[in-house]
CSV table of C-alpha atoms and ligand atoms in Angstrom, one decimal:
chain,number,residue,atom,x,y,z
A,92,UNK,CA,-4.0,79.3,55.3
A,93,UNK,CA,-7.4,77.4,55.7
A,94,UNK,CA,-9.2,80.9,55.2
A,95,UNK,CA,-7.0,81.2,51.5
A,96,UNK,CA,-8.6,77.5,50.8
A,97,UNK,CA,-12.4,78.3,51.7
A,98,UNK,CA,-12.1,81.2,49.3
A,99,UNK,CA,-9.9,79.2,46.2
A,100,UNK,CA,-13.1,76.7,46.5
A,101,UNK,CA,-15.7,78.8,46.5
A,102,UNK,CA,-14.9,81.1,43.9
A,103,UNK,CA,-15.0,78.1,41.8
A,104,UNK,CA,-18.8,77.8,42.6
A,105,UNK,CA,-21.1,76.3,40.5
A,106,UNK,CA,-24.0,77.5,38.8
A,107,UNK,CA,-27.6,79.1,40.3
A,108,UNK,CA,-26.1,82.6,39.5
A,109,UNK,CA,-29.1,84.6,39.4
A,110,UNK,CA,-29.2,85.0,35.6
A,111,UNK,CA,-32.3,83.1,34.5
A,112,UNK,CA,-30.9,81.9,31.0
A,113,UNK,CA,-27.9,80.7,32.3
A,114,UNK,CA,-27.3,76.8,31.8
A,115,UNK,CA,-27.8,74.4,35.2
A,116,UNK,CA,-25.1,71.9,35.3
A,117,UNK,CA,-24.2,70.0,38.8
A,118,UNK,CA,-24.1,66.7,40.0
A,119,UNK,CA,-27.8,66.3,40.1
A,120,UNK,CA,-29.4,68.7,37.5
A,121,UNK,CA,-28.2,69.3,33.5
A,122,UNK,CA,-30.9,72.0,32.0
A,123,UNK,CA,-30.2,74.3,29.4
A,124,UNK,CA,-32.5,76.6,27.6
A,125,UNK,CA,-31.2,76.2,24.3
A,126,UNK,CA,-32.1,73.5,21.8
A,127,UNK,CA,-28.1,73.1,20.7
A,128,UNK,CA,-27.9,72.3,24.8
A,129,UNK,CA,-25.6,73.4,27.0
A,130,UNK,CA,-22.3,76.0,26.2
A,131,UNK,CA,-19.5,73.8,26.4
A,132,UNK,CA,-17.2,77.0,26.2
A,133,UNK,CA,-19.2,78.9,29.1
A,134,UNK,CA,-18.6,75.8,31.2
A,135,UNK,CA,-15.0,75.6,30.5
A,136,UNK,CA,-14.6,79.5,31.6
A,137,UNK,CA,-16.8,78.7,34.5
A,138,UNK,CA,-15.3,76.0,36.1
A,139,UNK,CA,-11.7,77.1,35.2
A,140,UNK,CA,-10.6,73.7,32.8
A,141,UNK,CA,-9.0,73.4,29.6
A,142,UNK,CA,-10.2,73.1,26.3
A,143,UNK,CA,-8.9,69.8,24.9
A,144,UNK,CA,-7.6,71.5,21.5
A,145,UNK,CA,-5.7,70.3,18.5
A,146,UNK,CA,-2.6,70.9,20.3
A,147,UNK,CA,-3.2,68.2,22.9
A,148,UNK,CA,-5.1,65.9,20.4
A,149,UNK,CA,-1.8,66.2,18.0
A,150,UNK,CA,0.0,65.1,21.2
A,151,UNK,CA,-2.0,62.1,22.2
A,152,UNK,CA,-1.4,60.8,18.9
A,153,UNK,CA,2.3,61.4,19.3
A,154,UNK,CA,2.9,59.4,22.4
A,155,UNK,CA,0.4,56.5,21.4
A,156,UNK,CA,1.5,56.2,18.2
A,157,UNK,CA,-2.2,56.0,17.2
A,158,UNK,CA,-5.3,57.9,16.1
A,159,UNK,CA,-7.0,59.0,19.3
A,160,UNK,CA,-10.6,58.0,19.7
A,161,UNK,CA,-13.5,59.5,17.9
A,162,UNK,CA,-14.9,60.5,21.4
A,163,UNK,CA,-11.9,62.7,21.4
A,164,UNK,CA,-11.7,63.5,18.1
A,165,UNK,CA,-15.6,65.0,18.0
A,166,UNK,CA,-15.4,66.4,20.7
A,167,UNK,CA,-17.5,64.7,23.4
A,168,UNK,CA,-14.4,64.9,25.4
A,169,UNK,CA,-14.4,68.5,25.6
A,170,UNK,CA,-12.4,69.9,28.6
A,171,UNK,CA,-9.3,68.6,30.6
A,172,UNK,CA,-7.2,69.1,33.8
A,173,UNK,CA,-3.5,68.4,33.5
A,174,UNK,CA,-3.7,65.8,30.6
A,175,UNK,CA,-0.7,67.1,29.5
A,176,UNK,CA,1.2,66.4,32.7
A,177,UNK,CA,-0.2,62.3,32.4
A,178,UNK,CA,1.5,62.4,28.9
A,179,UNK,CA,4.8,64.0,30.0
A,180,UNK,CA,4.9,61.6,32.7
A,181,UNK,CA,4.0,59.0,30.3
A,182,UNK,CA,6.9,59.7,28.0
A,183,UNK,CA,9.2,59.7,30.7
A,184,UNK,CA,8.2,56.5,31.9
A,185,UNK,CA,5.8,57.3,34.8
A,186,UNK,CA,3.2,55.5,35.1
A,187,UNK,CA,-0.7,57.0,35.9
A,188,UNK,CA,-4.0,54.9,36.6
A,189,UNK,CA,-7.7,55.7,35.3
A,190,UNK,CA,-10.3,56.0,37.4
A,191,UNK,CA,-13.9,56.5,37.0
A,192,UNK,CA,-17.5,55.7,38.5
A,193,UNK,CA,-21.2,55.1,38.7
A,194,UNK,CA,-23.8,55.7,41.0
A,195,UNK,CA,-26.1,52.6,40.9
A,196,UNK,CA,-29.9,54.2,40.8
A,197,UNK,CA,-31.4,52.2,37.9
A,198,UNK,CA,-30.9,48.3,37.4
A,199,UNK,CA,-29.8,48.7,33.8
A,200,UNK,CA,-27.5,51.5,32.3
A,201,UNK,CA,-28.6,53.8,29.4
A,202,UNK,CA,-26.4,54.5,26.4
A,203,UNK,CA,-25.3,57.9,28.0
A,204,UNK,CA,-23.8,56.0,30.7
A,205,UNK,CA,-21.6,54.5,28.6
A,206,UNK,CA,-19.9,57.1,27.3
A,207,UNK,CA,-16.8,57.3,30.0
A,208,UNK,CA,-16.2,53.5,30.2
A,209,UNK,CA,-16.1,53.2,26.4
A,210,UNK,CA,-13.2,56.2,26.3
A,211,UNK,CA,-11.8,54.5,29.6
A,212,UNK,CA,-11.7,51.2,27.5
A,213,UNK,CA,-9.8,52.9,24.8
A,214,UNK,CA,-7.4,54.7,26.9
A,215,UNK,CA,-6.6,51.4,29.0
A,216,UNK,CA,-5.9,49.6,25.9
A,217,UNK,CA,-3.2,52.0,24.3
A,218,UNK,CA,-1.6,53.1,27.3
A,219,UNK,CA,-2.0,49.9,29.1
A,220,UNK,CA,-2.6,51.2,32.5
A,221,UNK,CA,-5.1,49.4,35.4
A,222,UNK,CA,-8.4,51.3,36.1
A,223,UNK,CA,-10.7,51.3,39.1
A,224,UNK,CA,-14.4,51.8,38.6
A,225,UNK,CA,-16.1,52.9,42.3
A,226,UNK,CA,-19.8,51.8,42.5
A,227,UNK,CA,-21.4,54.8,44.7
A,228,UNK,CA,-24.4,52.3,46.2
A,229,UNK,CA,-23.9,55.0,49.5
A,230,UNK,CA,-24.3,57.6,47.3
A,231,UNK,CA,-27.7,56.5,45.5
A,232,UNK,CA,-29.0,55.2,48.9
A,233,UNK,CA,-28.3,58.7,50.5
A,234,UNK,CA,-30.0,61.0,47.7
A,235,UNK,CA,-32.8,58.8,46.2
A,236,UNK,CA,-35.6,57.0,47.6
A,237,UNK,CA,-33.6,53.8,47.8
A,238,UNK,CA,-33.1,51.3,50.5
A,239,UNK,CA,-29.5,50.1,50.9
A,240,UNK,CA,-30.1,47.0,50.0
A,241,UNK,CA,-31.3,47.8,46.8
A,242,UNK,CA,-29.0,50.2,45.2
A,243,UNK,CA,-26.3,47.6,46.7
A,244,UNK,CA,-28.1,45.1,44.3
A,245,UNK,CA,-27.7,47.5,41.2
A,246,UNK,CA,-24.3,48.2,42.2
A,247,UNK,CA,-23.9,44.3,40.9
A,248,UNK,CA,-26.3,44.6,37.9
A,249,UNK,CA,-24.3,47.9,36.7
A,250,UNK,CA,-21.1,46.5,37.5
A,251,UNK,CA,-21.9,43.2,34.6
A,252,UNK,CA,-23.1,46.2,31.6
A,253,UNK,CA,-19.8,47.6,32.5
A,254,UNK,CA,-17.9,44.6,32.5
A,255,UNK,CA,-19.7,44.2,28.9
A,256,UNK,CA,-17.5,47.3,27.7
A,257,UNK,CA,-15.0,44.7,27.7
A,258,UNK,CA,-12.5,45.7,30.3
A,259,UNK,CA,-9.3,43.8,30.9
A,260,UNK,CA,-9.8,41.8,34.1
A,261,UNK,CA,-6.4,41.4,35.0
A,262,UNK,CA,-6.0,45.4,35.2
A,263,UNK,CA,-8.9,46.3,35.9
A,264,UNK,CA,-10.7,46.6,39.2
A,265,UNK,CA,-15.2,47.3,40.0
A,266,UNK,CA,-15.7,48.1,43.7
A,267,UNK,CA,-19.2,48.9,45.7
A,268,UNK,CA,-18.3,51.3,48.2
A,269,UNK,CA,-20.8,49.0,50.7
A,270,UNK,CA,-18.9,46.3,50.7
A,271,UNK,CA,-14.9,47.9,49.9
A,272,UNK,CA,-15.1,50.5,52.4
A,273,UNK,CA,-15.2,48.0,55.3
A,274,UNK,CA,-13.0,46.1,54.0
A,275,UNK,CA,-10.3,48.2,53.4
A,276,UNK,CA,-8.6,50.5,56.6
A,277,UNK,CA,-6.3,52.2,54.1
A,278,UNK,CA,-9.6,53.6,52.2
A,279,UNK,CA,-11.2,54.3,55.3
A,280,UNK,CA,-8.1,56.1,56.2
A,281,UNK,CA,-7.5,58.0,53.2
A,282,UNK,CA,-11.3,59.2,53.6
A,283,UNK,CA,-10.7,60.6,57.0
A,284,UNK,CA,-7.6,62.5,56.5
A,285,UNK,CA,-9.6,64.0,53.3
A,286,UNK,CA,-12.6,64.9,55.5
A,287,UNK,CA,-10.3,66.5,58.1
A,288,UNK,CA,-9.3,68.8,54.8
A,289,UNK,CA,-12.7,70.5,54.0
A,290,UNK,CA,-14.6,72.4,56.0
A,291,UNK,CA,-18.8,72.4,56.3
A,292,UNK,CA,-18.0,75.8,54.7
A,293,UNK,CA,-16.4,74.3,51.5
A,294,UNK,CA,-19.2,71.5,50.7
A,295,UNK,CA,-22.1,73.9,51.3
A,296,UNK,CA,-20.7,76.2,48.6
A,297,UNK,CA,-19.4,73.3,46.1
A,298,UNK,CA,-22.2,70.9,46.5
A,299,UNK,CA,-25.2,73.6,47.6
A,300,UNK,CA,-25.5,71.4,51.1
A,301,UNK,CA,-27.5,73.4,54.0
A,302,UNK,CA,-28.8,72.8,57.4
A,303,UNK,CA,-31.0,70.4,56.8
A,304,UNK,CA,-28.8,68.4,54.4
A,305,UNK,CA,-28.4,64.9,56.3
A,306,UNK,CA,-25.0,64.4,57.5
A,307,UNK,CA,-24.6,61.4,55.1
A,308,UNK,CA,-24.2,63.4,52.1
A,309,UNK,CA,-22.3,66.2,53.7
A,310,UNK,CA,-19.5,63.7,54.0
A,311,UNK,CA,-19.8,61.9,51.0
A,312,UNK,CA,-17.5,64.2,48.4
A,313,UNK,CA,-14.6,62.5,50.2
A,314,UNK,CA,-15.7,59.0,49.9
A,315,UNK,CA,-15.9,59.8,45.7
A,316,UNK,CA,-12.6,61.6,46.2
A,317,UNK,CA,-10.7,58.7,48.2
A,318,UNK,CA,-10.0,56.9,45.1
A,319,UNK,CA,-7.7,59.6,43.8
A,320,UNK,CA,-4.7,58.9,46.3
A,321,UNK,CA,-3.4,55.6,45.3
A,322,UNK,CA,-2.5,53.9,48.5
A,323,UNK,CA,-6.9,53.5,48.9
A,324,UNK,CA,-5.9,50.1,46.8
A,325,UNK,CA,-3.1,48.8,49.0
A,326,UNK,CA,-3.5,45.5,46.9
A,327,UNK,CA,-2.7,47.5,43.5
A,328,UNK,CA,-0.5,50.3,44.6
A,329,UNK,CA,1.1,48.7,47.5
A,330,UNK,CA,2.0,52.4,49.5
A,331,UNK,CA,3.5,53.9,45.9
A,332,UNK,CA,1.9,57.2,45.3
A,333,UNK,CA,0.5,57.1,41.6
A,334,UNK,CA,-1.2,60.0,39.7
A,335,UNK,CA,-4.9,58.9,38.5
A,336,UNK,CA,-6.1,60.7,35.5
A,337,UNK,CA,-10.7,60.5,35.7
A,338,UNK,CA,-12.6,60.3,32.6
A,339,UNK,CA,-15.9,61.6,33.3
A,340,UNK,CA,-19.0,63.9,32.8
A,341,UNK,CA,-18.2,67.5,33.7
A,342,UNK,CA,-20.9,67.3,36.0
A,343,UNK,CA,-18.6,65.1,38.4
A,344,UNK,CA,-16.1,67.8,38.1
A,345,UNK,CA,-16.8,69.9,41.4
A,346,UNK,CA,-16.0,66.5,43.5
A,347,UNK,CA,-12.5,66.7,42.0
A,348,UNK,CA,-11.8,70.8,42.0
A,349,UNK,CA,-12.3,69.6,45.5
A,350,UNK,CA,-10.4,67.2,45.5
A,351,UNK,CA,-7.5,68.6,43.3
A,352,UNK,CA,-7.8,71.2,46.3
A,353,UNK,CA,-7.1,68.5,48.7
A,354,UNK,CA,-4.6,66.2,47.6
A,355,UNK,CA,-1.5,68.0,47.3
A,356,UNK,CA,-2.1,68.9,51.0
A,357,UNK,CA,-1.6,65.2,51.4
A,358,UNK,CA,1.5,64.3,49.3
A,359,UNK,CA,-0.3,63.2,46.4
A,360,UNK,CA,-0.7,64.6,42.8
A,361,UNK,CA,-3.7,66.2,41.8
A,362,UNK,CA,-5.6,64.0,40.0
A,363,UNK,CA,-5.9,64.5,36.1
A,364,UNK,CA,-9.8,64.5,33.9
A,365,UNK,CA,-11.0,64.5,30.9
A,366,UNK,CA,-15.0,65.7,30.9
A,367,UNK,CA,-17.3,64.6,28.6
A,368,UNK,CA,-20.5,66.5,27.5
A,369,UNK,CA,-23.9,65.3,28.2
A,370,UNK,CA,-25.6,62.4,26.3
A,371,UNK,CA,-28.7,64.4,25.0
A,372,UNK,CA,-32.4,63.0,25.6
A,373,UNK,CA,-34.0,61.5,23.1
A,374,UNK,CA,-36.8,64.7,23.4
A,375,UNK,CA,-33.9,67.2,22.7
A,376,UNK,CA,-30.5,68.4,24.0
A,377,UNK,CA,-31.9,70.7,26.7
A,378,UNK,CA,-31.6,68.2,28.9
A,379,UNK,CA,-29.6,65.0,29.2
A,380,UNK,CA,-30.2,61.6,29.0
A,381,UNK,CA,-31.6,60.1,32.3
A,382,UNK,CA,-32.8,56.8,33.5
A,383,UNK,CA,-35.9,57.8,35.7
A,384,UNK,CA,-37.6,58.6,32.4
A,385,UNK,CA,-38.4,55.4,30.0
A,386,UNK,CA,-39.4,57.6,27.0
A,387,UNK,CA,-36.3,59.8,26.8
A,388,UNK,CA,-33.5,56.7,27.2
A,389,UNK,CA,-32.7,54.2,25.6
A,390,UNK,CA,-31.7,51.1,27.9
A,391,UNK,CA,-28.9,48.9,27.3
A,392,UNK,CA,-31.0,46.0,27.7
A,393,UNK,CA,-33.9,47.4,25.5
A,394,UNK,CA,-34.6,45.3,22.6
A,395,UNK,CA,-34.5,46.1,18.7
A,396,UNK,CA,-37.9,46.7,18.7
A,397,UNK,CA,-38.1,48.9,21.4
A,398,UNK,CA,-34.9,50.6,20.2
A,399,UNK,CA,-36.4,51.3,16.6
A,400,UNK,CA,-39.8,52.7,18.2
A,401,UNK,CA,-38.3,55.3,21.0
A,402,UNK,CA,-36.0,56.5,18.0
A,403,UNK,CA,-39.1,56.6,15.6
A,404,UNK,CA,-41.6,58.7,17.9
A,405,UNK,CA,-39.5,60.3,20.3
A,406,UNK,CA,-35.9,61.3,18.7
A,407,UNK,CA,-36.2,65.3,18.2
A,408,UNK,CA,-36.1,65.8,14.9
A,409,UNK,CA,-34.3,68.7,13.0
A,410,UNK,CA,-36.1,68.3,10.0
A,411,UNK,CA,-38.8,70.5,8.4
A,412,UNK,CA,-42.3,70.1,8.9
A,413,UNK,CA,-42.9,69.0,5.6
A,414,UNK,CA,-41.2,66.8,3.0
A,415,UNK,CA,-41.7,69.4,0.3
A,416,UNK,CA,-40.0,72.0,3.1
A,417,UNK,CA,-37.9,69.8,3.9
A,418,UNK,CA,-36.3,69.5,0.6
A,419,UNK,CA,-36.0,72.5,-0.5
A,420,UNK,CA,-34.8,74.0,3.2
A,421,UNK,CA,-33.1,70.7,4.9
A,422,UNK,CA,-32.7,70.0,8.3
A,423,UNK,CA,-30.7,71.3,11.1
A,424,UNK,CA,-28.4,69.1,12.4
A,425,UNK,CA,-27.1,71.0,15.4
A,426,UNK,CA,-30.4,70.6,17.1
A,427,UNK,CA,-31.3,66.9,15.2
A,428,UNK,CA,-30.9,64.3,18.0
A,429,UNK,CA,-30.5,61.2,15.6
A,430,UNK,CA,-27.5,63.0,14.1
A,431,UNK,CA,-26.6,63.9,17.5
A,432,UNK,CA,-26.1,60.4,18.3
A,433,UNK,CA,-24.5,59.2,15.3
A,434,UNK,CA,-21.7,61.4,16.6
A,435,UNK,CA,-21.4,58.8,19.5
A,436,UNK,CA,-21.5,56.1,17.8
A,437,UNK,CA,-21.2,56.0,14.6
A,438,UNK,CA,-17.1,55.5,13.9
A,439,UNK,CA,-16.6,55.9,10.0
A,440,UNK,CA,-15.7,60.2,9.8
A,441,UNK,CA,-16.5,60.8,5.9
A,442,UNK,CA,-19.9,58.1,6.2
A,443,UNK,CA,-20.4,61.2,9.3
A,444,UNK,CA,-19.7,63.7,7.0
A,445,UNK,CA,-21.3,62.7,4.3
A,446,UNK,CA,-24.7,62.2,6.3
A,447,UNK,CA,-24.3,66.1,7.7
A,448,UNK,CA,-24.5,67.0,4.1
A,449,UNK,CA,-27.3,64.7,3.1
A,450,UNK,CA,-29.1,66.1,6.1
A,451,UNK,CA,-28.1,69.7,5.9
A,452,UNK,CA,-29.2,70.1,2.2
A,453,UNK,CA,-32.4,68.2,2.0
A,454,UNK,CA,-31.2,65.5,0.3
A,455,UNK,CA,-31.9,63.2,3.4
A,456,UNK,CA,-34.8,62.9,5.3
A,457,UNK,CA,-35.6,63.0,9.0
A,458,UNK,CA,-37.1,59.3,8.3
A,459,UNK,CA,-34.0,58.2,6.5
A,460,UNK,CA,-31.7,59.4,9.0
A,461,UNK,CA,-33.7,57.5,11.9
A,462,UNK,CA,-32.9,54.5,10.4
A,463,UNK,CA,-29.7,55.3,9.5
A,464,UNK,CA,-28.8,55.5,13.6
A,465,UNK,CA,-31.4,52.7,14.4
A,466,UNK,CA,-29.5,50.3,11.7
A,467,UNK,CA,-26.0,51.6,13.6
A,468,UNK,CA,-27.4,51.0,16.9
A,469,UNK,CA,-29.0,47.7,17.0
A,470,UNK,CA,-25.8,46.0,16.5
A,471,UNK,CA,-23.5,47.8,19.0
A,472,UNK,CA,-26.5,47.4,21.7
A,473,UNK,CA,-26.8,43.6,20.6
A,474,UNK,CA,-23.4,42.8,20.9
A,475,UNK,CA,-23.2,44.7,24.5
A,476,UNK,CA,-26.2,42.3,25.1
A,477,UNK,CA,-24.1,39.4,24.3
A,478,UNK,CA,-21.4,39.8,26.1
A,479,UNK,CA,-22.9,40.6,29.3
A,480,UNK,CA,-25.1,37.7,29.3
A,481,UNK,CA,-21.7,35.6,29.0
A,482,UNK,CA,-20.8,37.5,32.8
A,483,UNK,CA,-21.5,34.5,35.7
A,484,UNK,CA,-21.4,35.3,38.8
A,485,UNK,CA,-17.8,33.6,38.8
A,486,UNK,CA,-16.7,36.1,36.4
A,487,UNK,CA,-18.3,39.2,38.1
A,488,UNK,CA,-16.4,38.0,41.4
A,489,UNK,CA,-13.1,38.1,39.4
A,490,UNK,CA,-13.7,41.8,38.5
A,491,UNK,CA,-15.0,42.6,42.1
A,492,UNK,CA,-12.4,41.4,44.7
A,493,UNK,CA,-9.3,43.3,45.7
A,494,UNK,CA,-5.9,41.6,44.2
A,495,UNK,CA,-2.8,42.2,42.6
A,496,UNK,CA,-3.5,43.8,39.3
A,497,UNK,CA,-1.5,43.0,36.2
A,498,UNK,CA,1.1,45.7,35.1
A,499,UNK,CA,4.5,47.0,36.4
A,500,UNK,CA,5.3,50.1,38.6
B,50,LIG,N1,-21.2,60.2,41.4
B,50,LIG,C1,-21.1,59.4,40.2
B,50,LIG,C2,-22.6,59.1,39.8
B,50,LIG,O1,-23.6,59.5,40.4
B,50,LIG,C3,-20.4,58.1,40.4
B,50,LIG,C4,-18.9,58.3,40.5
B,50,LIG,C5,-18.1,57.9,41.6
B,50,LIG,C6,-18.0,58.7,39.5
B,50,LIG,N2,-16.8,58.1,41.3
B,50,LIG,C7,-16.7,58.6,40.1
B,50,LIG,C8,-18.2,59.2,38.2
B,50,LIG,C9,-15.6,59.0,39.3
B,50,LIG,C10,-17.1,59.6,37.5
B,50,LIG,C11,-15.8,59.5,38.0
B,50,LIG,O2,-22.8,58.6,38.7
């Protein structure tokens, strides 16, 4: 049996097939050699998900009763596992929890980051369900060049932008793995039996681990997994076993193949996802967004000014080298990373629509459009700004310690 599960994994492999133009997409590297970035529809095939089509789109807005987010809509929620099962459930009156995460490595979070708390926001708001947000401070301390200490610190920075999303604190619960792990034997417990599930075999082939890997981060794909099985948050869930549906970047999705592997093993319910693609750089889709470099990110606690310069000299443009060109040719906006982000955050579809015209035909120019995102930005980041300097450390405490959430099972 164990020999049928080794192979189930690894054929699921990720990338670093041989082929030199193939995109790079794993936990720790996104690098495509194409300016539109990576091939959503090569992933999907790869890793074996779903295509979130019109079909389930048509069905979210049937059991919600409203119009489903423009994350979904666009298409920056691209793939799924078993969303339809959460809905059917739904209907029938069974309830599911969200979870998602972030590994703490940089003191403030960038607007990519954002991307699956805002859906998780959303989707905790029309299907009023709790949601549990792991901080991975082991994680960051394990594969970067940081002390404990210190990415236990950002845990608690990271954890106030994301409680500026403006999550429900009676149903929603932020934990650093540092300080829950200990404090929790039913985690702990959950973690072992996972580990006693996957082989050295398994990881090395998932997560590329080798002999020289420390033994840290060969046993860490269970700590990120642990949250899956319900009875990890004994003051939520009491011992009930719950399904937990994970919005998040596809490149988290070989911790949960593993762990979809896993849990039915245990007597619980795979967990459900919805992946997101990559927030581009501002230098071009080939690569997404990242905190380590300044000039390629905007920071959620960067200010208006800074905001309008990064978007001014660094946003790839898709426009022609000269106005006159530009005009008569336009500009490209699969490969134009101002449009690119208007996609994220700009809300209004036909203001959208009309700007892909503008764009496409000339009648709009690169300039134009900058300030276009820079005059839809400044707000948003503003208000986020706003509302996490409101968070004391009161408040952040609320967020942070175990309890009975608000809802009914
Ligand atoms: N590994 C993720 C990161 O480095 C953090 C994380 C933990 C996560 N659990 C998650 C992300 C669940 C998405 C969903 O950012």
């Amino acid at each position: 049996m164990s020999g049928e599960i080794i192979n189930n994994i690894n054929h699921l492999n990720l990338n670093n097939d041989n082929d030199e133009n193939e995109d790079v997409v794993d936990p720790w590297n996104v690098v495509s050699k194409s300016e539109t970035g990576v091939d959503y529809n090569k992933l999907i095939q790869k890793f074996g998900s779903s295509k979130i089509d019109q079909e389930l789109i048509d069905r979210f807005e049937k059991v919600t009763g409203k119009k489903v987010h423009h994350l979904l809509r666009r298409g920056v929620f691209f793939s799924h596992r078993d969303m339809h099962t959460i809905l059917t459930n739904y209907e029938s009156g069974k309830p599911f929890y969200l979870y998602t995460g972030r590994g703490p490595s940089s003191s403030s979070m960038h607007l990519g980051h954002l991307i699956p708390f805002t859906l998780c926001k959303w989707l905790q708001d029309v299907f009023d369900v709790p949601l549990v947000i792991q901080l991975t401070d082991d994680e960051k301390t394990l594969w970067k060049d940081i002390k404990l200490e210190e990415a236990h610190k950002m845990a608690y920075e990271n954890a106030k932008d994301i409680i500026a999303v403006g999550f429900n604190v009676e149903k929603t619960f932020i934990f650093s793995d540092l300080d829950y792990i200990g404090q929790c034997p039913e985690f702990y417990r959950n973690m072992i039996r996972i580990q006693k599930c996957v082989t050295f075999n398994q990881v090395k082939g998932i997560f590329g681990f080798d002999d020289s890997t420390v033994i840290g981060k060969i046993g860490f794909p269970a700590v990120q997994a642990t949250p899956c099985l319900s009875t990890s948050f004994p003051d939520i869930f009491g011992n009930k076993k719950i399904q937990c549906l994970i919005p998040c970047a596809i490149d988290q999705d070989p911790y949960f193949r593993m762990t979809r592997d896993v849990s039915p093993r245990l007597g619980f319910k795979k967990p459900a996802l919805l992946h997101s693609k990559f927030f581009p750089a501002l230098q071009g889709a080939q690569t997404k967004m990242s905190a380590s470099d300044a000039n390629t990110t905007i920071f959620c606690n960067d200010t208006p000014k800074q905001v309008k310069n990064k978007i001014n000299k660094h946003a790839f443009s898709g426009g022609q080298a000269t106005v006159e060109d530009h005009r008569k040719l336009g500009g490209n906006c699969d490969i134009d990373i101002s449009y690119q982000y208007l996609k994220f955050f700009l809300e209004d579809d036909e203001k959208l629509e009309q700007i892909r015209r503008d764009y496409t035909s000339g009648a709009l120019l690169t300039g134009e459009l900058k300030k276009i995102l820079i005059d839809i930005l400044t707000p948003l980041l503003i208000e986020q700004q706003r509302r996490r300097a409101k968070i004391t450390d009161e408040v952040l405490k609320q967020y942070m310690t175990p309890r009975k959430l608000n809802f009914n099972i």
